[in-house]
Short mmCIF file of C-alpha atoms in Angstrom, two decimals:
data_model
loop_
_atom_site.label_atom_id
_atom_site.label_comp_id
_atom_site.label_asym_id
_atom_site.label_seq_id
_atom_site.Cartn_x
_atom_site.Cartn_y
_atom_site.Cartn_z
CA UNK A 1 -4.66 -24.60 92.18
CA UNK A 2 -3.87 -21.28 93.91
CA UNK A 3 -1.21 -23.00 96.02
CA UNK A 4 0.21 -24.51 92.83
CA UNK A 5 0.42 -21.12 91.06
CA UNK A 6 2.03 -19.56 94.12
CA UNK A 7 4.55 -22.38 94.07
CA UNK A 8 5.35 -21.55 90.43
CA UNK A 9 5.78 -17.87 91.22
CA UNK A 10 8.11 -18.57 94.15
CA UNK A 11 10.20 -20.83 91.94
CA UNK A 12 10.38 -18.24 89.19
CA UNK A 13 11.58 -15.59 91.62
CA UNK A 14 14.48 -17.88 92.45
CA UNK A 15 15.10 -18.77 88.83
CA UNK A 16 15.34 -15.19 87.65
CA UNK A 17 15.03 -14.13 84.05
CA UNK A 18 18.37 -15.28 82.59
CA UNK A 19 18.89 -18.58 80.92
CA UNK A 20 22.02 -19.74 82.81
CA UNK A 21 20.21 -19.65 86.15
CA UNK A 22 17.43 -22.00 85.16
CA UNK A 23 19.97 -24.22 83.42
CA UNK A 24 21.72 -24.60 86.77
CA UNK A 25 18.36 -25.55 88.24
CA UNK A 26 18.12 -28.42 85.76
CA UNK A 27 21.23 -29.99 87.27
CA UNK A 28 19.43 -30.09 90.61
CA UNK A 29 16.24 -31.47 89.14
CA UNK A 30 15.32 -34.99 90.16
CA UNK A 31 12.41 -36.95 88.70
CA UNK A 32 11.23 -37.81 92.21
CA UNK A 33 10.84 -34.10 93.09
CA UNK A 34 7.52 -32.34 93.35
CA UNK A 35 5.82 -31.72 89.99
CA UNK A 36 6.12 -28.00 90.70
CA UNK A 37 9.84 -28.20 89.83
CA UNK A 38 9.19 -29.46 86.33
CA UNK A 39 6.32 -27.03 85.83
CA UNK A 40 8.43 -24.02 86.82
CA UNK A 41 11.17 -25.14 84.43
CA UNK A 42 8.71 -25.46 81.57
CA UNK A 43 7.10 -22.09 82.24
CA UNK A 44 10.47 -20.34 82.41
CA UNK A 45 11.60 -22.11 79.23
CA UNK A 46 8.41 -20.96 77.47
CA UNK A 47 9.15 -17.37 78.49
CA UNK A 48 12.81 -17.49 77.45
CA UNK A 49 12.10 -19.27 74.19
CA UNK A 50 9.37 -16.91 72.99
CA UNK A 51 6.28 -19.06 73.66
CA UNK A 52 4.67 -16.91 76.34
CA UNK A 53 5.26 -13.39 77.57
CA UNK A 54 6.89 -12.95 81.00
CA UNK A 55 3.82 -11.21 82.48
CA UNK A 56 1.72 -14.33 81.80
CA UNK A 57 3.30 -15.84 84.94
CA UNK A 58 1.64 -13.35 87.22
CA UNK A 59 -1.55 -12.32 85.40
CA UNK A 60 -2.83 -15.62 83.92
CA UNK A 61 -3.50 -13.79 80.66
CA UNK A 62 -3.28 -15.31 77.17
CA UNK A 63 -0.25 -13.33 76.04
CA UNK A 64 2.00 -15.25 73.70
CA UNK A 65 5.36 -14.65 72.11
CA UNK A 66 6.10 -15.32 68.42
CA UNK A 67 6.54 -19.10 68.81
CA UNK A 68 3.51 -19.45 71.10
CA UNK A 69 1.37 -17.54 68.61
CA UNK A 70 2.52 -19.85 65.80
CA UNK A 71 1.95 -22.99 67.88
CA UNK A 72 -1.56 -21.91 68.78
CA UNK A 73 -2.28 -21.09 65.12
CA UNK A 74 -1.08 -24.55 64.06
CA UNK A 75 -3.29 -26.27 66.66
CA UNK A 76 -6.35 -24.28 65.58
CA UNK A 77 -5.68 -25.01 61.90
CA UNK A 78 -5.46 -28.74 62.59
CA UNK A 79 -8.62 -28.67 64.75
CA UNK A 80 -10.55 -26.83 62.04
CA UNK A 81 -9.23 -29.10 59.31
CA UNK A 82 -10.32 -32.18 61.27
CA UNK A 83 -13.92 -31.10 61.93
CA UNK A 84 -14.34 -29.71 58.42
CA UNK A 85 -13.12 -32.92 56.79
CA UNK A 86 -16.75 -34.06 56.61
CA UNK A 87 -19.09 -32.80 53.90
CA UNK A 88 -21.49 -30.01 54.80
CA UNK A 89 -19.42 -28.44 57.58
CA UNK A 90 -19.21 -24.69 57.01
CA UNK A 91 -17.18 -21.97 58.66
CA UNK A 92 -18.98 -18.99 60.18
CA UNK A 93 -18.09 -15.79 62.04
CA UNK A 94 -20.36 -14.40 64.74
CA UNK A 95 -20.33 -11.31 66.91
CA UNK A 96 -18.40 -11.19 70.18
CA UNK A 97 -21.30 -9.22 71.65
CA UNK A 98 -24.03 -11.47 73.03
CA UNK A 99 -27.77 -11.06 72.70
CA UNK A 100 -28.50 -13.67 75.37
CA UNK A 101 -27.86 -11.74 78.56
CA UNK A 102 -28.44 -14.69 80.88
CA UNK A 103 -25.56 -16.60 79.23
CA UNK A 104 -23.17 -13.73 78.83
CA UNK A 105 -20.57 -11.72 80.74
CA UNK A 106 -21.07 -7.99 81.05
CA UNK A 107 -18.19 -5.51 80.89
CA UNK A 108 -18.83 -2.69 83.33
CA UNK A 109 -16.90 0.58 83.65
CA UNK A 110 -15.26 0.31 87.08
CA UNK A 111 -15.14 4.08 87.49
CA UNK A 112 -18.90 4.42 87.02
CA UNK A 113 -19.53 1.58 89.46
CA UNK A 114 -17.26 3.10 92.12
CA UNK A 115 -18.96 6.46 91.70
CA UNK A 116 -22.32 4.88 92.56
CA UNK A 117 -20.92 2.94 95.53
CA UNK A 118 -19.24 6.05 96.96
CA UNK A 119 -22.43 8.12 96.94
CA UNK A 120 -23.30 7.91 100.63
CA UNK A 121 -26.51 9.90 100.11
CA UNK A 122 -28.04 7.06 98.11
CA UNK A 123 -30.26 4.54 99.84
CA UNK A 124 -29.66 0.84 99.25
CA UNK A 125 -32.64 0.73 96.88
CA UNK A 126 -31.46 3.77 94.90
CA UNK A 127 -27.93 2.39 94.61
CA UNK A 128 -29.33 -0.93 93.43
CA UNK A 129 -31.43 0.78 90.76
CA UNK A 130 -28.44 2.78 89.50
CA UNK A 131 -26.29 -0.36 89.35
CA UNK A 132 -29.03 -2.18 87.40
CA UNK A 133 -29.23 0.73 84.95
CA UNK A 134 -25.45 0.65 84.55
CA UNK A 135 -25.56 -3.10 83.93
CA UNK A 136 -28.24 -2.75 81.24
CA UNK A 137 -26.16 -0.09 79.46
CA UNK A 138 -22.96 -2.15 79.58
CA UNK A 139 -21.66 -4.36 76.79
CA UNK A 140 -22.67 -8.02 76.94
CA UNK A 141 -20.07 -10.43 75.54
CA UNK A 142 -20.38 -14.13 74.73
CA UNK A 143 -19.15 -16.96 76.92
CA UNK A 144 -19.35 -19.57 74.13
CA UNK A 145 -19.79 -19.83 70.36
CA UNK A 146 -22.89 -22.04 70.53
CA UNK A 147 -25.49 -19.28 70.52
CA UNK A 148 -24.07 -17.62 67.42
CA UNK A 149 -24.26 -20.90 65.48
CA UNK A 150 -27.86 -21.50 66.60
CA UNK A 151 -28.80 -18.03 65.37
CA UNK A 152 -27.36 -18.80 61.92
CA UNK A 153 -29.17 -22.16 61.66
CA UNK A 154 -32.06 -21.09 59.40
CA UNK A 155 -29.77 -19.41 56.87
CA UNK A 156 -27.48 -22.47 56.80
CA UNK A 157 -30.50 -24.77 56.42
CA UNK A 158 -31.37 -23.12 53.12
CA UNK A 159 -27.76 -23.54 51.99
CA UNK A 160 -27.95 -27.34 52.37
CA UNK A 161 -31.47 -27.53 50.91
CA UNK A 162 -32.90 -28.65 54.27
CA UNK A 163 -30.78 -31.80 54.30
CA UNK A 164 -29.29 -33.40 57.41
CA UNK A 165 -26.71 -33.71 58.85
CA UNK A 166 -24.61 -30.54 58.61
CA UNK A 167 -22.40 -28.48 60.89
CA UNK A 168 -21.26 -24.92 61.59
CA UNK A 169 -17.68 -24.39 62.77
CA UNK A 170 -16.05 -21.30 64.25
CA UNK A 171 -13.02 -20.23 66.25
CA UNK A 172 -13.22 -17.04 68.27
CA UNK A 173 -12.68 -15.21 71.51
CA UNK A 174 -15.01 -15.91 74.43
CA UNK A 175 -15.15 -14.40 77.90
CA UNK A 176 -15.44 -16.52 81.00
CA UNK A 177 -16.60 -15.48 84.43
CA UNK A 178 -14.63 -16.08 87.65
CA UNK A 179 -16.93 -18.96 88.59
CA UNK A 180 -16.07 -20.74 85.34
CA UNK A 181 -12.34 -20.37 85.97
CA UNK A 182 -12.17 -21.00 89.72
CA UNK A 183 -10.84 -24.53 89.38
CA UNK A 184 -9.08 -24.25 86.03
CA UNK A 185 -5.67 -23.42 84.64
CA UNK A 186 -4.74 -21.11 81.80
CA UNK A 187 -6.11 -17.71 80.92
CA UNK A 188 -8.46 -15.74 83.08
CA UNK A 189 -11.44 -14.14 81.34
CA UNK A 190 -10.41 -14.23 77.65
CA UNK A 191 -10.32 -17.68 76.04
CA UNK A 192 -9.97 -18.76 72.41
CA UNK A 193 -12.62 -21.38 71.71
CA UNK A 194 -13.05 -23.65 68.69
CA UNK A 195 -16.59 -24.86 68.14
CA UNK A 196 -18.55 -27.27 65.98
CA UNK A 197 -22.34 -27.24 66.20
CA UNK A 198 -23.70 -30.37 64.50
CA UNK A 199 -27.34 -30.59 63.39
CA UNK A 200 -28.62 -34.14 62.85
CA UNK A 201 -31.71 -36.32 62.81
CA UNK A 202 -33.23 -37.14 66.21
CA UNK A 203 -33.03 -40.83 65.18
CA UNK A 204 -29.24 -40.73 64.79
CA UNK A 205 -28.20 -38.15 67.38
CA UNK A 206 -26.85 -40.74 69.86
CA UNK A 207 -24.75 -42.38 67.13
CA UNK A 208 -23.37 -39.01 66.07
CA UNK A 209 -22.56 -38.16 69.69
CA UNK A 210 -20.53 -41.38 69.98
CA UNK A 211 -18.86 -40.69 66.63
CA UNK A 212 -17.73 -37.18 67.51
CA UNK A 213 -16.59 -38.16 71.01
CA UNK A 214 -14.37 -40.90 69.55
CA UNK A 215 -13.06 -38.61 66.80
CA UNK A 216 -12.19 -35.81 69.18
CA UNK A 217 -10.23 -38.00 71.62
CA UNK A 218 -8.32 -39.59 68.75
CA UNK A 219 -7.52 -36.15 67.36
CA UNK A 220 -5.95 -34.91 70.61
CA UNK A 221 -3.95 -38.12 70.93
CA UNK A 222 -2.76 -37.96 67.32
CA UNK A 223 -0.38 -35.06 68.03
CA UNK A 224 0.68 -36.17 71.51
CA UNK A 225 4.06 -37.48 72.59
CA UNK A 226 2.29 -39.31 75.42
CA UNK A 227 -1.23 -40.15 74.15
CA UNK A 228 -2.27 -41.84 77.40
CA UNK A 229 -2.27 -38.43 79.16
CA UNK A 230 -5.40 -37.60 77.15
CA UNK A 231 -8.60 -39.29 78.28
CA UNK A 232 -12.37 -39.03 78.11
CA UNK A 233 -15.23 -39.25 80.60
CA UNK A 234 -18.99 -38.75 80.74
CA UNK A 235 -20.38 -35.64 82.39
CA UNK A 236 -22.26 -36.47 85.60
CA UNK A 237 -25.95 -35.59 85.70
CA UNK A 238 -25.38 -32.76 88.20
CA UNK A 239 -23.11 -30.96 85.73
CA UNK A 240 -25.31 -31.25 82.63
CA UNK A 241 -25.98 -27.87 81.03
CA UNK A 242 -29.45 -26.59 80.11
CA UNK A 243 -31.18 -28.82 77.57
CA UNK A 244 -28.43 -31.46 77.56
CA UNK A 245 -29.27 -35.14 77.90
CA UNK A 246 -25.67 -36.30 77.74
CA UNK A 247 -22.18 -34.79 77.95
CA UNK A 248 -18.64 -35.97 77.33
CA UNK A 249 -15.34 -34.36 78.34
CA UNK A 250 -11.93 -34.77 76.75
CA UNK A 251 -9.39 -34.41 79.56
CA UNK A 252 -5.65 -33.88 79.96
CA UNK A 253 -3.65 -35.06 82.94
CA UNK A 254 -1.69 -32.00 84.08
CA UNK A 255 0.79 -32.30 86.98
CA UNK A 256 -1.89 -30.84 89.29
CA UNK A 257 -4.72 -33.06 88.01
CA UNK A 258 -7.21 -33.61 85.19
CA UNK A 259 -8.61 -30.61 83.34
CA UNK A 260 -11.13 -30.35 80.50
CA UNK A 261 -9.84 -29.50 77.02
CA UNK A 262 -13.00 -30.13 75.06
CA UNK A 263 -16.67 -30.71 75.90
CA UNK A 264 -19.38 -32.38 73.83
CA UNK A 265 -23.08 -31.90 74.59
CA UNK A 266 -26.12 -33.73 73.22
CA UNK A 267 -28.64 -30.89 73.39
CA UNK A 268 -31.75 -32.23 71.67
CA UNK A 269 -33.87 -29.48 70.10
CA UNK A 270 -34.52 -27.40 73.25
CA UNK A 271 -32.01 -24.58 72.69
CA UNK A 272 -32.72 -24.38 68.96
CA UNK A 273 -36.46 -23.93 69.61
CA UNK A 274 -35.70 -21.39 72.34
CA UNK A 275 -33.44 -19.38 70.01
CA UNK A 276 -36.05 -19.28 67.23
CA UNK A 277 -39.29 -19.00 69.17
CA UNK A 278 -42.45 -18.91 67.05
CA UNK A 279 -40.74 -20.18 63.89
CA UNK A 280 -40.96 -23.95 64.37
CA UNK A 281 -41.93 -24.68 60.76
CA UNK A 282 -38.85 -22.79 59.49
CA UNK A 283 -36.63 -25.03 61.61
CA UNK A 284 -37.90 -28.27 60.11
CA UNK A 285 -35.89 -30.30 57.63
CA UNK A 286 -36.19 -33.63 55.85
CA UNK A 287 -35.58 -36.91 57.63
CA UNK A 288 -36.66 -39.49 55.08
CA UNK A 289 -40.32 -38.76 54.44
CA UNK A 290 -40.77 -36.87 57.69
CA UNK A 291 -40.17 -33.24 58.59
CA UNK A 292 -38.38 -32.87 61.89
CA UNK A 293 -36.63 -30.27 64.03
CA UNK A 294 -33.02 -31.49 64.23
CA UNK A 295 -31.14 -32.34 67.37
CA UNK A 296 -28.02 -30.37 68.20
CA UNK A 297 -24.60 -31.69 69.22
CA UNK A 298 -22.18 -29.05 70.49
CA UNK A 299 -18.41 -29.57 70.44
CA UNK A 300 -16.30 -26.84 72.05
CA UNK A 301 -12.57 -26.79 72.75
CA UNK A 302 -10.52 -24.42 74.90
CA UNK A 303 -7.55 -23.83 72.59
CA UNK A 304 -5.45 -21.98 75.17
CA UNK A 305 -5.66 -24.88 77.59
CA UNK A 306 -5.12 -27.29 74.70
CA UNK A 307 -1.91 -25.48 73.80
CA UNK A 308 -0.78 -25.70 77.43
CA UNK A 309 -1.52 -29.44 77.39
CA UNK A 310 0.65 -30.00 74.32
CA UNK A 311 3.50 -27.99 75.87
CA UNK A 312 3.40 -30.13 79.02
CA UNK A 313 3.03 -33.32 76.99
CA UNK A 314 6.02 -32.53 74.77
CA UNK A 315 8.37 -31.28 77.51
CA UNK A 316 11.16 -33.72 78.32
CA UNK A 317 14.25 -33.68 80.49
CA UNK A 318 16.82 -35.84 78.71
CA UNK A 319 20.05 -37.16 80.15
CA UNK A 320 23.18 -36.59 78.07
CA UNK A 321 26.94 -36.99 78.40
CA UNK A 322 29.16 -34.09 77.34
CA UNK A 323 32.67 -34.20 75.85
CA UNK A 324 34.16 -34.61 79.31
CA UNK A 325 31.92 -37.61 80.03
CA UNK A 326 29.97 -35.55 82.55
CA UNK A 327 26.29 -36.47 82.88
CA UNK A 328 23.93 -33.54 82.29
CA UNK A 329 20.29 -33.06 81.44
CA UNK A 330 18.88 -31.19 78.48
CA UNK A 331 15.39 -29.79 78.04
CA UNK A 332 13.54 -30.58 74.84
CA UNK A 333 10.14 -29.56 73.53
CA UNK A 334 9.31 -32.61 71.42
CA UNK A 335 6.28 -31.04 69.79
CA UNK A 336 4.67 -32.97 66.95
CA UNK A 337 6.23 -32.06 63.55
CA UNK A 338 2.88 -30.73 62.34
CA UNK A 339 2.42 -28.45 65.35
CA UNK A 340 5.94 -27.26 66.16
CA UNK A 341 6.30 -23.57 65.22
CA UNK A 342 9.74 -23.88 63.61
CA UNK A 343 10.52 -26.88 61.41
CA UNK A 344 14.13 -26.03 60.61
CA UNK A 345 16.87 -23.66 61.80
CA UNK A 346 19.49 -22.44 59.33
CA UNK A 347 22.98 -21.71 60.64
CA UNK A 348 26.42 -21.38 59.18
CA UNK A 349 29.76 -22.69 60.35
CA UNK A 350 33.26 -21.38 59.83
CA UNK A 351 34.31 -20.15 56.42
CA UNK A 352 33.72 -17.27 54.06
CA UNK A 353 30.86 -15.56 55.87
CA UNK A 354 29.59 -13.64 52.83
CA UNK A 355 29.39 -16.75 50.63
CA UNK A 356 27.90 -18.90 53.40
CA UNK A 357 25.28 -16.25 54.09
CA UNK A 358 24.29 -16.16 50.44
CA UNK A 359 23.72 -19.93 50.52
CA UNK A 360 21.68 -19.59 53.74
CA UNK A 361 19.53 -16.84 52.27
CA UNK A 362 18.89 -18.93 49.16
CA UNK A 363 17.83 -21.93 51.28
CA UNK A 364 15.74 -19.71 53.52
CA UNK A 365 13.69 -18.42 50.57
CA UNK A 366 13.40 -21.92 49.12
CA UNK A 367 12.05 -23.30 52.42
CA UNK A 368 9.57 -20.46 52.89
CA UNK A 369 8.22 -20.88 49.35
CA UNK A 370 7.70 -24.57 50.14
CA UNK A 371 5.78 -23.68 53.32
CA UNK A 372 8.53 -24.84 55.70
CA UNK A 373 8.75 -22.48 58.69
CA UNK A 374 12.43 -21.57 59.12
CA UNK A 375 14.47 -19.83 61.81
CA UNK A 376 17.24 -17.62 60.30
CA UNK A 377 19.93 -18.49 62.84
CA UNK A 378 22.64 -17.31 60.43
CA UNK A 379 21.56 -13.73 61.13
CA UNK A 380 22.31 -14.05 64.85
CA UNK A 381 25.31 -11.91 65.78
CA UNK A 382 25.91 -13.80 69.05
CA UNK A 383 28.33 -16.64 68.47
CA UNK A 384 27.43 -19.93 70.18
CA UNK A 385 29.21 -23.26 70.34
CA UNK A 386 27.57 -26.06 68.37
CA UNK A 387 26.45 -27.72 71.61
CA UNK A 388 24.82 -24.53 72.94
CA UNK A 389 23.20 -23.97 69.57
CA UNK A 390 21.59 -27.41 69.68
CA UNK A 391 20.46 -26.74 73.27
CA UNK A 392 18.78 -23.52 72.19
CA UNK A 393 16.95 -25.14 69.27
CA UNK A 394 15.90 -28.19 71.31
CA UNK A 395 14.28 -25.85 73.82
CA UNK A 396 12.53 -24.00 70.98
CA UNK A 397 11.22 -27.31 69.64
CA UNK A 398 13.00 -26.95 66.28
CA UNK A 399 12.81 -30.21 64.30
CA UNK A 400 16.01 -29.95 62.27
CA UNK A 401 19.16 -27.85 62.39
CA UNK A 402 20.80 -27.36 59.00
CA UNK A 403 24.42 -26.21 59.07
CA UNK A 404 25.98 -24.56 56.02
CA UNK A 405 29.79 -24.74 55.97
CA UNK A 406 32.85 -24.88 53.72
CA UNK A 407 31.77 -28.40 52.73
CA UNK A 408 28.64 -26.83 51.26
CA UNK A 409 30.67 -24.44 49.13
CA UNK A 410 33.03 -27.18 47.95
CA UNK A 411 30.71 -30.17 47.44
CA UNK A 412 27.16 -28.99 48.27
CA UNK A 413 27.07 -30.97 51.54
CA UNK A 414 25.00 -29.84 54.54
CA UNK A 415 25.14 -31.08 58.14
CA UNK A 416 21.60 -31.94 59.29
CA UNK A 417 20.72 -32.69 62.93
CA UNK A 418 17.46 -34.30 64.05
CA UNK A 419 15.94 -32.95 67.29
CA UNK A 420 14.41 -36.25 68.39
CA UNK A 421 17.34 -38.57 67.65
CA UNK A 422 20.19 -35.98 67.98
CA UNK A 423 21.80 -37.80 65.03
CA UNK A 424 23.80 -35.62 62.64
CA UNK A 425 24.18 -36.65 59.03
CA UNK A 426 25.41 -35.12 55.81
CA UNK A 427 22.98 -34.42 53.00
CA UNK A 428 23.35 -32.81 49.60
CA UNK A 429 21.84 -29.35 49.30
CA UNK A 430 19.65 -30.48 46.39
CA UNK A 431 17.92 -33.09 48.60
CA UNK A 432 17.21 -31.12 51.78
CA UNK A 433 13.89 -29.47 50.78
CA UNK A 434 12.32 -32.72 49.58
CA UNK A 435 13.61 -34.54 52.66
CA UNK A 436 11.95 -32.02 54.97
CA UNK A 437 8.66 -32.00 53.06
CA UNK A 438 8.53 -35.79 53.05
CA UNK A 439 9.26 -35.96 56.79
CA UNK A 440 6.57 -33.43 57.71
CA UNK A 441 4.02 -34.98 55.36
CA UNK A 442 4.66 -38.48 56.78
CA UNK A 443 4.11 -37.20 60.33
CA UNK A 444 0.77 -35.62 59.35
CA UNK A 445 -0.53 -38.90 58.03
CA UNK A 446 0.80 -41.02 60.90
#
């Protein structure tokens, strides 16, 4: 993986920061080339089109631009909506600070640590004692959301009148150690995790494990351009976490290999009993006529890596012929309509600029009120040809480009271009909002 990241960095140094240079690199791109070529193009596109910040190349930090932030938000909303579609799944918020020191990462002041190490008068034992004291005084932060849900179990149990099954869902920031990230892509240290902790009867825990594993794979594939790149496998016995009898991973096939997006664990009652020691009777709930301690199924997804997977999955290099019959390639982010950050871009053609702008502003407000995310291209002071405009919006992943022109002022006609088909058609201004809403709604239910 290190060699792969170095390859990306070397490519990016050659590509530079300006759009025309990486566009020239597209002309040299060949599908038989090393996967590093395509990866470097995607990463540079994501930086230039406001998905990630430029420093993310070199620091492996989760720093996103406006479109990346919106894409991640859309993915999290769909994940949460899917797991909470069942009855008795409740949202919770837990503390970033961890009470379970053995499962947490500690944040230590580097200056204090260096001061101890530089004290030559200290013996090895004295230095060790000072470091241990420093560690105990440092902040302990969580590495997963599981423990917080287990701690809220008793309170939630009263809410459902001690009835099974039920679940606790949360999305939040977790902190991973170097050992957890050694063989993984994406952010180092800070990770956004989405979690569902499902409490069920011991009799039905295996069936629920199968149910959630199937549901989670189908969910990732639902929004994919290439669903076959998402797969699932069982966790080998050597990798089972504490208390787990079974584990399942949802994987994505990146250019450098398979990586885990989501993990499901069948945990039995071990961790729940450990979290609430001495209160076994309070943990019990009804299972028919019996009182039982429920089994726990943990579902956790790395949303930063999931976002990266969807970016790779949607990225396409398309061949096209220009006006001079010259064969070129265009880059397109064919993100799912539900996930793509910008559904429509509003631009204006030649004509009375003040009147055209008024029409654009009216449409802009109408789209926003309808919940259609819109890019106000008509405010851009840099004039682009229609072809370059479409190139820009294809790379941003914009679904539709709506062009307001003199025809709009005379007869109410708009020129609408579809990202995926590149077909341009005329549509009356009174129809455009309902057309967009219908298109997006149909894609959500597909």
